[in-house]
CSV table of C-alpha atoms and ligand atoms in Angstrom, one decimal:
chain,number,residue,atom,x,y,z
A,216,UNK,CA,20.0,-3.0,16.4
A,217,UNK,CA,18.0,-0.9,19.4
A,218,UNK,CA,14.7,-0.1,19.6
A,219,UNK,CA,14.2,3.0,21.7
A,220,UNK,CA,10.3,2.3,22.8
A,221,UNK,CA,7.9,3.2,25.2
A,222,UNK,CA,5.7,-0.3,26.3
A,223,UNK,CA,2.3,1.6,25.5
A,224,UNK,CA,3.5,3.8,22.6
A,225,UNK,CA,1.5,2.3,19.8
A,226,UNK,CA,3.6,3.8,17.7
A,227,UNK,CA,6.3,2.0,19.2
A,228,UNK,CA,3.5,-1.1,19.3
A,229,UNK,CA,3.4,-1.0,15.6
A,230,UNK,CA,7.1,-0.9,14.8
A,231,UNK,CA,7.6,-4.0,17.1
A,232,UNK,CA,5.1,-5.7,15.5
A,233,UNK,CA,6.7,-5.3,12.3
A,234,UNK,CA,10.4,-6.2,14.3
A,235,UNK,CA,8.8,-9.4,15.5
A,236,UNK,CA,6.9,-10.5,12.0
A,237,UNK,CA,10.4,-10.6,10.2
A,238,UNK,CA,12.1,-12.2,13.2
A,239,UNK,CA,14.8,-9.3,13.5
A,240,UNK,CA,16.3,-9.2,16.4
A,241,UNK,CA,16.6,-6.1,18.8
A,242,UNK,CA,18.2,-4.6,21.8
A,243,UNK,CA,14.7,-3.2,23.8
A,244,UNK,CA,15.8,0.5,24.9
A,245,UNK,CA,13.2,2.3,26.9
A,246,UNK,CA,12.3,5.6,26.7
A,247,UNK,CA,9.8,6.9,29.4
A,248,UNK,CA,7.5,9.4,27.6
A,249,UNK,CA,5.4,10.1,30.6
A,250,UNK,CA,8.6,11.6,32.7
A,251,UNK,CA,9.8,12.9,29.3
A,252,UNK,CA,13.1,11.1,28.6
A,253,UNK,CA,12.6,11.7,24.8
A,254,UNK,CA,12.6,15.7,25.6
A,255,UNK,CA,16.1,14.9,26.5
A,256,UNK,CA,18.7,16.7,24.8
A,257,UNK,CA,20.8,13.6,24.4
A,258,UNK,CA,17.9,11.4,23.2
A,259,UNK,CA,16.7,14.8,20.9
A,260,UNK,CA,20.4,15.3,19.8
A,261,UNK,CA,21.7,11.8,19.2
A,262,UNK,CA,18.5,9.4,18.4
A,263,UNK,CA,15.5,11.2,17.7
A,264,UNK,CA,15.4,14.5,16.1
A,265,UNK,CA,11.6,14.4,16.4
A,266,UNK,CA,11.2,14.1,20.3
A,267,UNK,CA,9.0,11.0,20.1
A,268,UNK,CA,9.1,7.5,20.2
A,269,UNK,CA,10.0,5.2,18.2
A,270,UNK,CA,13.6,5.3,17.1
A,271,UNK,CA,15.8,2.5,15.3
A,272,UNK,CA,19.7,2.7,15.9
A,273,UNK,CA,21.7,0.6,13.6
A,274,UNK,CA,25.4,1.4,14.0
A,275,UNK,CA,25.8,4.5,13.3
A,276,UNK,CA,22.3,4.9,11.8
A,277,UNK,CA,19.4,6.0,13.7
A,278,UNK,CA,15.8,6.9,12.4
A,279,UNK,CA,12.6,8.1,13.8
A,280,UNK,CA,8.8,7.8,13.0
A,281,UNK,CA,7.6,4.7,12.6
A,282,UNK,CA,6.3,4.3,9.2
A,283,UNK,CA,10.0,5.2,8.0
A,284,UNK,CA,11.4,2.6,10.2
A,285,UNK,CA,8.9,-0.5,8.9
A,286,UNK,CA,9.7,1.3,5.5
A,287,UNK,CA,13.4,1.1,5.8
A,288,UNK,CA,12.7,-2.7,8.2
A,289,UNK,CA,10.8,-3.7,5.0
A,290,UNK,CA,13.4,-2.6,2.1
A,291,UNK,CA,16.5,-4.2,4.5
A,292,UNK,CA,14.6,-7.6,5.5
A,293,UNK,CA,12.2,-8.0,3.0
A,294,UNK,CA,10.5,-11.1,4.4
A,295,UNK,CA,7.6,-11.2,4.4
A,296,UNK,CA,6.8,-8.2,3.0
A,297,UNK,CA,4.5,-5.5,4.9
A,298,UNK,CA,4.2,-3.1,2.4
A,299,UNK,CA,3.4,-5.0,-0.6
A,300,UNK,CA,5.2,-4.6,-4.3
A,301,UNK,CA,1.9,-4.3,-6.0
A,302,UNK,CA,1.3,-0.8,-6.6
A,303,UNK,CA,-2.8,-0.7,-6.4
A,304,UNK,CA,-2.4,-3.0,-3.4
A,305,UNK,CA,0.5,-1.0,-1.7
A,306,UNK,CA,-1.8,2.0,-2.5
A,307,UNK,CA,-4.5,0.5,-0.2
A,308,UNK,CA,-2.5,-0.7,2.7
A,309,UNK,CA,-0.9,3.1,3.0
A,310,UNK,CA,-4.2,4.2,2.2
A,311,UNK,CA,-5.4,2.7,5.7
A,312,UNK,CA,-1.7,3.0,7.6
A,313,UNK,CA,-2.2,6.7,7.0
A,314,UNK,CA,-5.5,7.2,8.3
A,315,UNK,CA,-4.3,5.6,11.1
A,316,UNK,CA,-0.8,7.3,11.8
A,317,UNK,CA,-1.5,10.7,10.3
A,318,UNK,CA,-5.3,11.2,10.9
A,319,UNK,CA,-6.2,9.8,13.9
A,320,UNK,CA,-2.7,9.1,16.2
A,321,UNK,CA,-1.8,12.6,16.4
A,322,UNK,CA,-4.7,14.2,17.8
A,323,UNK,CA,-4.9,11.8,20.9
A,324,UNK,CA,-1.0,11.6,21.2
A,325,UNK,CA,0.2,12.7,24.5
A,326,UNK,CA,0.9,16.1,23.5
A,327,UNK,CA,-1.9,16.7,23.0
A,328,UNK,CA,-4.0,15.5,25.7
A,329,UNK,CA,-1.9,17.0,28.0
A,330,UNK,CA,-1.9,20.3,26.2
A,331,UNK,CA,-5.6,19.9,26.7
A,332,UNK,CA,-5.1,19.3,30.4
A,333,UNK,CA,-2.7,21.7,31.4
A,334,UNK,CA,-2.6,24.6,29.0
A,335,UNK,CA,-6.6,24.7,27.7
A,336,UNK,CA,-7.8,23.2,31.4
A,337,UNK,CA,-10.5,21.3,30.0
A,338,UNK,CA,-12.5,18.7,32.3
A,339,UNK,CA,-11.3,15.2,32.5
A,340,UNK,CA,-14.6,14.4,31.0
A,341,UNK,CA,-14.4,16.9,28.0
A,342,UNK,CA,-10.2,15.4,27.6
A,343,UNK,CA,-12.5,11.6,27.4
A,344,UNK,CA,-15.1,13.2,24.9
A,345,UNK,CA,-12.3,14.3,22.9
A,346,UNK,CA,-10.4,11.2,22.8
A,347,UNK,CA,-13.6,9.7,22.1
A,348,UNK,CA,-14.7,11.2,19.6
A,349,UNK,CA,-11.4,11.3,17.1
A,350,UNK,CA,-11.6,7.3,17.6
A,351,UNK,CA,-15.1,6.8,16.5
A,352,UNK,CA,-14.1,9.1,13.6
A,353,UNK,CA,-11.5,7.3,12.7
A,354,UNK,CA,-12.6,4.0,13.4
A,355,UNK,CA,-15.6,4.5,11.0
A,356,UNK,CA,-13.6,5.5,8.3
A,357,UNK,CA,-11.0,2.4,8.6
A,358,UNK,CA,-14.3,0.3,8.8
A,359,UNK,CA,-15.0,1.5,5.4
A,360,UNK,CA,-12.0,0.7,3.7
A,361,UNK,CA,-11.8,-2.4,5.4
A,362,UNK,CA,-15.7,-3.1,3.6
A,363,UNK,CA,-14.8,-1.3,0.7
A,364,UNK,CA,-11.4,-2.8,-0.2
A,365,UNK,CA,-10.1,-5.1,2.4
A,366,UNK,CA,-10.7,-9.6,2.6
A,367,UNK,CA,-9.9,-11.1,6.0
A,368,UNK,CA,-8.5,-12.6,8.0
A,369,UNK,CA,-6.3,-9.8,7.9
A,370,UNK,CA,-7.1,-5.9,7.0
A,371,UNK,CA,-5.7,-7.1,3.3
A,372,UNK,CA,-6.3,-10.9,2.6
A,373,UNK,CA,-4.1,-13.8,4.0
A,374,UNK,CA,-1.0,-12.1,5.3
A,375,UNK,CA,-0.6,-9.2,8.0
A,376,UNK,CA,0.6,-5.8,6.2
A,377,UNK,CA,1.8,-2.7,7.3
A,378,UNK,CA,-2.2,-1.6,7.9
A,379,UNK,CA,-2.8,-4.3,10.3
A,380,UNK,CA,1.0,-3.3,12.2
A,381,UNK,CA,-0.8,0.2,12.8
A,382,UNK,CA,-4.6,-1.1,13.0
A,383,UNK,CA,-4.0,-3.2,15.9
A,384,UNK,CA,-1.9,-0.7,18.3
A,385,UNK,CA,-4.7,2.2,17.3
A,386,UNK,CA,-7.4,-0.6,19.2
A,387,UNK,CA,-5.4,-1.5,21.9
A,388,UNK,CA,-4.9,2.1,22.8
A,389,UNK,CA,-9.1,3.2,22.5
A,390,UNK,CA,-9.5,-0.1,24.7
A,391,UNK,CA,-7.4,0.9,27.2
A,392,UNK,CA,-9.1,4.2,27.2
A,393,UNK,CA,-12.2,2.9,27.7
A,394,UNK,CA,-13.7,3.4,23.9
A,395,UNK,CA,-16.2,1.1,22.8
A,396,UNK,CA,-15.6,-0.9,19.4
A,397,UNK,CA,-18.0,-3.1,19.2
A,398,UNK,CA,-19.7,-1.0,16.2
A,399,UNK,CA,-16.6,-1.9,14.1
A,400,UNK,CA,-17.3,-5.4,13.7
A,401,UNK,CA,-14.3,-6.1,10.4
A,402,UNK,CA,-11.7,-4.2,12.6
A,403,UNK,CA,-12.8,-6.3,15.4
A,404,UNK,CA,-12.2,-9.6,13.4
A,405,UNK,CA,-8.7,-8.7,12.3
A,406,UNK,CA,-7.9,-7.0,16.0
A,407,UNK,CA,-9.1,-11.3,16.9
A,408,UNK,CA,-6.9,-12.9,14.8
A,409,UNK,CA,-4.0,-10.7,15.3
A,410,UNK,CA,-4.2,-11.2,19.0
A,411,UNK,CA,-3.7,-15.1,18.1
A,412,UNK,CA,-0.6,-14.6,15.8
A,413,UNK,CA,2.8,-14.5,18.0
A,414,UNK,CA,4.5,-11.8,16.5
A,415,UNK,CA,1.1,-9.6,17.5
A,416,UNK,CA,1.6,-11.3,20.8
A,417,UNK,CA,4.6,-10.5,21.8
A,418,UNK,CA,4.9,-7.1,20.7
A,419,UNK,CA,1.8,-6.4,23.4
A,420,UNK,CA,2.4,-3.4,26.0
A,421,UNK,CA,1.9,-5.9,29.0
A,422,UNK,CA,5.2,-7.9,27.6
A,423,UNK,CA,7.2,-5.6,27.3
A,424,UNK,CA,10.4,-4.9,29.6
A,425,UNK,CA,9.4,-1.4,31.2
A,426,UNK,CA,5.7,-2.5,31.5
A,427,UNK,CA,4.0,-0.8,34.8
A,428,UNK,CA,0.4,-1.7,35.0
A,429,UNK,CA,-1.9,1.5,35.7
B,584,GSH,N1,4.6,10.2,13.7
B,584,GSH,C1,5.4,9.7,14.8
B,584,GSH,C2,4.8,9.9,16.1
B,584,GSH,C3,5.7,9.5,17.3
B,584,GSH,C4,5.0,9.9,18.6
B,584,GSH,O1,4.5,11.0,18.7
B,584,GSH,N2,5.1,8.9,19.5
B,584,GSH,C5,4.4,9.2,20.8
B,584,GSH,C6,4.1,7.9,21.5
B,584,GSH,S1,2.9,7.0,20.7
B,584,GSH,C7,5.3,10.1,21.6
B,584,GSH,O2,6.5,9.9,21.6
B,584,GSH,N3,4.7,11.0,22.3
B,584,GSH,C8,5.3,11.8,23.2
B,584,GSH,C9,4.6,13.1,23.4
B,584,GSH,O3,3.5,13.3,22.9
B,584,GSH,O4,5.1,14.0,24.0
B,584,GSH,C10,5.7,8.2,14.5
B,584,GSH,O5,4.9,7.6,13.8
B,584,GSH,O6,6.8,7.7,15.0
């Protein structure tokens, strides 16, 4: 199995996680979003329709976007599970994996911030104020759920989920932007404990084998 990744993708971040949780092994292929490798025609043609990363090859199988892939990781390898069987409770943890991946990730993806650069000109400070402000919006509303619905010491009770596979990426990313978290004190406290567990650990950016440092 491949994994066609970018180290600070947290899309790619997130499907790691979920690789390394169930222990599945994986061929690490990188895919260099900043010079645009996954604009190539092979990589568009033959791996990822969608022009992004992640993408999963199995055989003669290949999938993009990552919640299909932890989807289709969870239904082949279902231990431990990360979206759960219960439907309330599998309710919740998409509830909070979709805020994440469909509400907030887009609108700071790199796209989009360099649309913002090069097409709209804005400042660097109004491209910061942007990124900004999406996370605070975002982060606020996943502070909710996370007091309205979740138990630590993960976003859902004892064991990570999907939610915490997307939660953790989302705050690694706004840290190395430069956000400030500290007002989301629950998401804080599962973003702790997930930087303990080794599955978290070595799915991080900095381990990864086409890290560059800044
Ligand atoms: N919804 C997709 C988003 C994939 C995506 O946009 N990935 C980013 C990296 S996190 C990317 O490839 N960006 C390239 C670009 O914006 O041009 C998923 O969850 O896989």
């Amino acid at each position: 199995m491949q994994l066609h990744s970018f180290f600070n993708s947290s899309t790619s971040y997130r499907t790691r996680i979920a690789l390394a949780l169930k222990g599945v092994p994986f061929d690490y292929v990188p895919v260099n979003i900043r010079t645009g490798e996954h604009r190539d025609a092979g990589y568009v043609d033959r791996t990822n329709p969608s022009a992004a990363v992640p993408a999963l090859v199995d055989g003669d199988f290949s999938l993009g976007q990552s919640l299909a892939i932890i989807d289709w990781l969870d239904v082949r390898f279902p231990s431990p599970k990360l979206i759960p069987d219960d439907l309330d409770r599998r309710a919740r943890v998409l509830e909070l994996s979709y805020l994440i991946s469909c509400d907030m990730h887009p609108i700071n993806n790199l796209r989009v911030l360099r649309y913002l650069d090069q097409e709209l000109r804005v400042t660097p400070e109004q491209k910061s104020a942007w990124y900004r402000h999406w996370i605070d919006e975002g982060m606020a509303a996943a502070e909710r759920l996370l007091a309205k619905y979740g138990s630590r010491p993960w976003c859902f009770g004892d064991t990570p989920t999907l939610a915490d596979c997307c939660l953790v990426p989302q705050m690694a990313n706004a840290l190395r932007m430069g956000c400030e978290l500290d007002e989301y004190p629950l998401s804080q406290a599962v973003f702790r404990h997930a930087s303990e567990h080794p599955a978290f650990a070595a799915a991080q950016p900095s381990l990864q084998p086409d890290f560059v440092s800044p």
